[in-house]
Tab-separated table of C-alpha atoms in Angstrom:
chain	number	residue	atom	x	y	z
J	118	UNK	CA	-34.311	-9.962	-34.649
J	119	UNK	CA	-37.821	-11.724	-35.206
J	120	UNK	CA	-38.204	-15.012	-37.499
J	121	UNK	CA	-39.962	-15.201	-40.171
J	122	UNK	CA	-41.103	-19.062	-39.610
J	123	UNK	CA	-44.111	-20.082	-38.133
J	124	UNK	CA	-43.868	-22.962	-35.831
J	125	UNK	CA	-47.310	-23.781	-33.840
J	126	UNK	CA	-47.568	-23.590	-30.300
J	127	UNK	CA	-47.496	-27.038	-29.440
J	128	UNK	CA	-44.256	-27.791	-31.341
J	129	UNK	CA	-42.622	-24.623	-29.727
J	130	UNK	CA	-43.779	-26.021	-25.979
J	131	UNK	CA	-42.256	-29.759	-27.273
J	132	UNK	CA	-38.844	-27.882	-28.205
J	133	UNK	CA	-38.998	-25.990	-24.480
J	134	UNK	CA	-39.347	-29.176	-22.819
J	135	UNK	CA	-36.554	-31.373	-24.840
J	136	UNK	CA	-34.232	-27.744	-24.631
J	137	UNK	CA	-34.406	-27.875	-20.680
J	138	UNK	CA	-34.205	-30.924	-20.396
J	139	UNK	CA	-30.917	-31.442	-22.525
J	140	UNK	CA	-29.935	-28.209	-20.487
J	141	UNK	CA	-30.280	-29.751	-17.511
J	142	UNK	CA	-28.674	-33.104	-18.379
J	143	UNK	CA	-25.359	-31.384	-19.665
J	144	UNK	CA	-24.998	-29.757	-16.218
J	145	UNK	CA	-25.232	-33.756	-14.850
J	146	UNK	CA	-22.610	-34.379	-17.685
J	147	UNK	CA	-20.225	-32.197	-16.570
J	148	UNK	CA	-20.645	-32.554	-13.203
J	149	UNK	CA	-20.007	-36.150	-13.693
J	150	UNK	CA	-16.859	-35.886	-15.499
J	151	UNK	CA	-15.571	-33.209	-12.984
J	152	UNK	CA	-16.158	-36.418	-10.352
J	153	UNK	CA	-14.315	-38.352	-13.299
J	154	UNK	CA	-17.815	-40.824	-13.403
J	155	UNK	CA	-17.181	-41.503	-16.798
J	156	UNK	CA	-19.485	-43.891	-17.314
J	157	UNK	CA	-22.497	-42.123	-15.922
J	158	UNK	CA	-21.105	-38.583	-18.319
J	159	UNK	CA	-21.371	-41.344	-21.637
J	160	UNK	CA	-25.167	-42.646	-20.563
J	161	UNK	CA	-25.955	-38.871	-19.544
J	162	UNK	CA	-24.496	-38.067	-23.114
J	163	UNK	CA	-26.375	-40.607	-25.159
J	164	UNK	CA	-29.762	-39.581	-23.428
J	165	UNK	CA	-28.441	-35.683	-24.232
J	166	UNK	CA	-28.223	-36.840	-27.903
J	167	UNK	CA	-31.506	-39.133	-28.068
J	168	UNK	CA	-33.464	-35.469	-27.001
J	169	UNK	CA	-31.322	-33.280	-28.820
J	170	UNK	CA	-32.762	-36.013	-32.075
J	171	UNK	CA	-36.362	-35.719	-31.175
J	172	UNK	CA	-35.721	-31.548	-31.005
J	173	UNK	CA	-34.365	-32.328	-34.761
J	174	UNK	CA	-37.401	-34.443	-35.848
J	175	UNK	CA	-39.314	-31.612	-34.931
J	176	UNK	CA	-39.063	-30.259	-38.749
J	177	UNK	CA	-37.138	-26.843	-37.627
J	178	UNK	CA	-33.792	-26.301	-36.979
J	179	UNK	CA	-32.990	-25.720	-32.985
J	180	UNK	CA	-31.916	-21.993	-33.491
J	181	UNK	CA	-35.263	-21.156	-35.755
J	182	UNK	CA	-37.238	-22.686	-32.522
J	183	UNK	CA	-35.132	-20.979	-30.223
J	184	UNK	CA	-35.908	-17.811	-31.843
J	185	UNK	CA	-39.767	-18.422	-32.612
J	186	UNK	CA	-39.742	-19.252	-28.187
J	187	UNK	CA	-38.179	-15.809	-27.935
J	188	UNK	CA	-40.623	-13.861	-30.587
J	189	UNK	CA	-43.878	-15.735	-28.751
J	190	UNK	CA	-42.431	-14.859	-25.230
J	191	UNK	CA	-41.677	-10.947	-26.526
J	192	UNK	CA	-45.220	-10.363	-27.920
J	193	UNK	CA	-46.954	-12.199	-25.052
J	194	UNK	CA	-45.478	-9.985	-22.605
J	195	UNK	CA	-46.005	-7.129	-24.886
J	196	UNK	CA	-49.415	-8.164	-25.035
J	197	UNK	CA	-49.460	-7.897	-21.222
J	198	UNK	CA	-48.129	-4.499	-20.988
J	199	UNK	CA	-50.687	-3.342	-23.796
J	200	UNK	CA	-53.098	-5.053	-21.420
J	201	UNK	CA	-52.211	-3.635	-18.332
J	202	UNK	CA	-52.389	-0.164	-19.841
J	203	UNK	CA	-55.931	-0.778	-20.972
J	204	UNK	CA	-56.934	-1.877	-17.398
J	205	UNK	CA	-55.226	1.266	-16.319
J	206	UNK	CA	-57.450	4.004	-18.626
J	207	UNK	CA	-60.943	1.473	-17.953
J	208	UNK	CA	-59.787	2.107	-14.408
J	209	UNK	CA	-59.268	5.562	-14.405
J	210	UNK	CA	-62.462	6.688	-16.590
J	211	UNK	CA	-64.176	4.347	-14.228
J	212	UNK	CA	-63.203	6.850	-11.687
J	213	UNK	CA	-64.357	9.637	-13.284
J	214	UNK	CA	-67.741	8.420	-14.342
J	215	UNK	CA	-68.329	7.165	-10.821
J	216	UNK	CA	-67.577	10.924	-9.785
J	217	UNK	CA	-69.644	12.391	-12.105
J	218	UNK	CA	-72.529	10.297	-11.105
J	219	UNK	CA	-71.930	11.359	-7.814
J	220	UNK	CA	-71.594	15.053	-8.604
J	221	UNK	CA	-74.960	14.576	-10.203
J	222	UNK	CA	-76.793	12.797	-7.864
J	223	UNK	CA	-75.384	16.058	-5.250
J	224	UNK	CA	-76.804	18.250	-7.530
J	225	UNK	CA	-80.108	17.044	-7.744
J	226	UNK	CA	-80.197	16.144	-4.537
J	227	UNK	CA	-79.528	20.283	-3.338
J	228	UNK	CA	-82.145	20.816	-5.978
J	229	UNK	CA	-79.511	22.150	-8.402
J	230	UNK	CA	-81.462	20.985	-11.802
J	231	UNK	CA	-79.323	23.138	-13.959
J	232	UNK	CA	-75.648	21.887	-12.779
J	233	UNK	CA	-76.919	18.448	-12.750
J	234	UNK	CA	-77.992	17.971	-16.152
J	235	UNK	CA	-74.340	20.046	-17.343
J	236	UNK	CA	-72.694	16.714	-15.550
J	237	UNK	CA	-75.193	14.391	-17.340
J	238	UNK	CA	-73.534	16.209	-20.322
């Protein structure tokens, strides 16, 4: 499932930040309140809520970021594999021209005029 909202790449890398970082604080929040450290779970929770706000001011709703991170990170690395397949023909014909040239330059160097200029071909 792909979005249909565009949301720039510099508001998608602010909502990655303030997303781990809330992520990260919840597992201090419950780790806290499994050591019953109340007090430290409530600050851990109001600094959880102050990010989870600035994720809201953003001017898209947490899932429609969440799903434009997704999209960008599925077409970059599908931009990679398309990328990595075009290094792997270059790479190849590479290879054969390379052999060619060197079939050719054998040729002409056994004075074989005829098969050399079927390679040039």
């Amino acid at each position: 499932v792909t979005s249909d909202v565009v949301i720039d790449d510099d508001t998608l890398q602010a909502y990655a930040i303030l997303a781990a970082e809330v992520e990260e604080l919840e597992a201090k929040i419950d780790q806290a309140a499994a050591e019953e450290d109340y007090d430290t779970a409530t600050e851990l929770e109001e600094k959880a809520e102050s990010l989870r706000s600035k994720i809201n001011s953003l001017g898209h709703s947490p899932e429609q970021m969440a799903q434009a991170l997704k999209d960008r990170d599925a077409a970059l690395s599908e931009n990679k594999v398309l990328g990595e397949n075009i290094l792997s023909k270059y790479a190849s014909l590479k290879a054969q021209v390379e052999q060619l040239e060197a079939d050719i330059e054998t040729a002409v160097e056994a004075d074989n005029f005829e098969d050399a200029a079927e390679l040039e071909e």
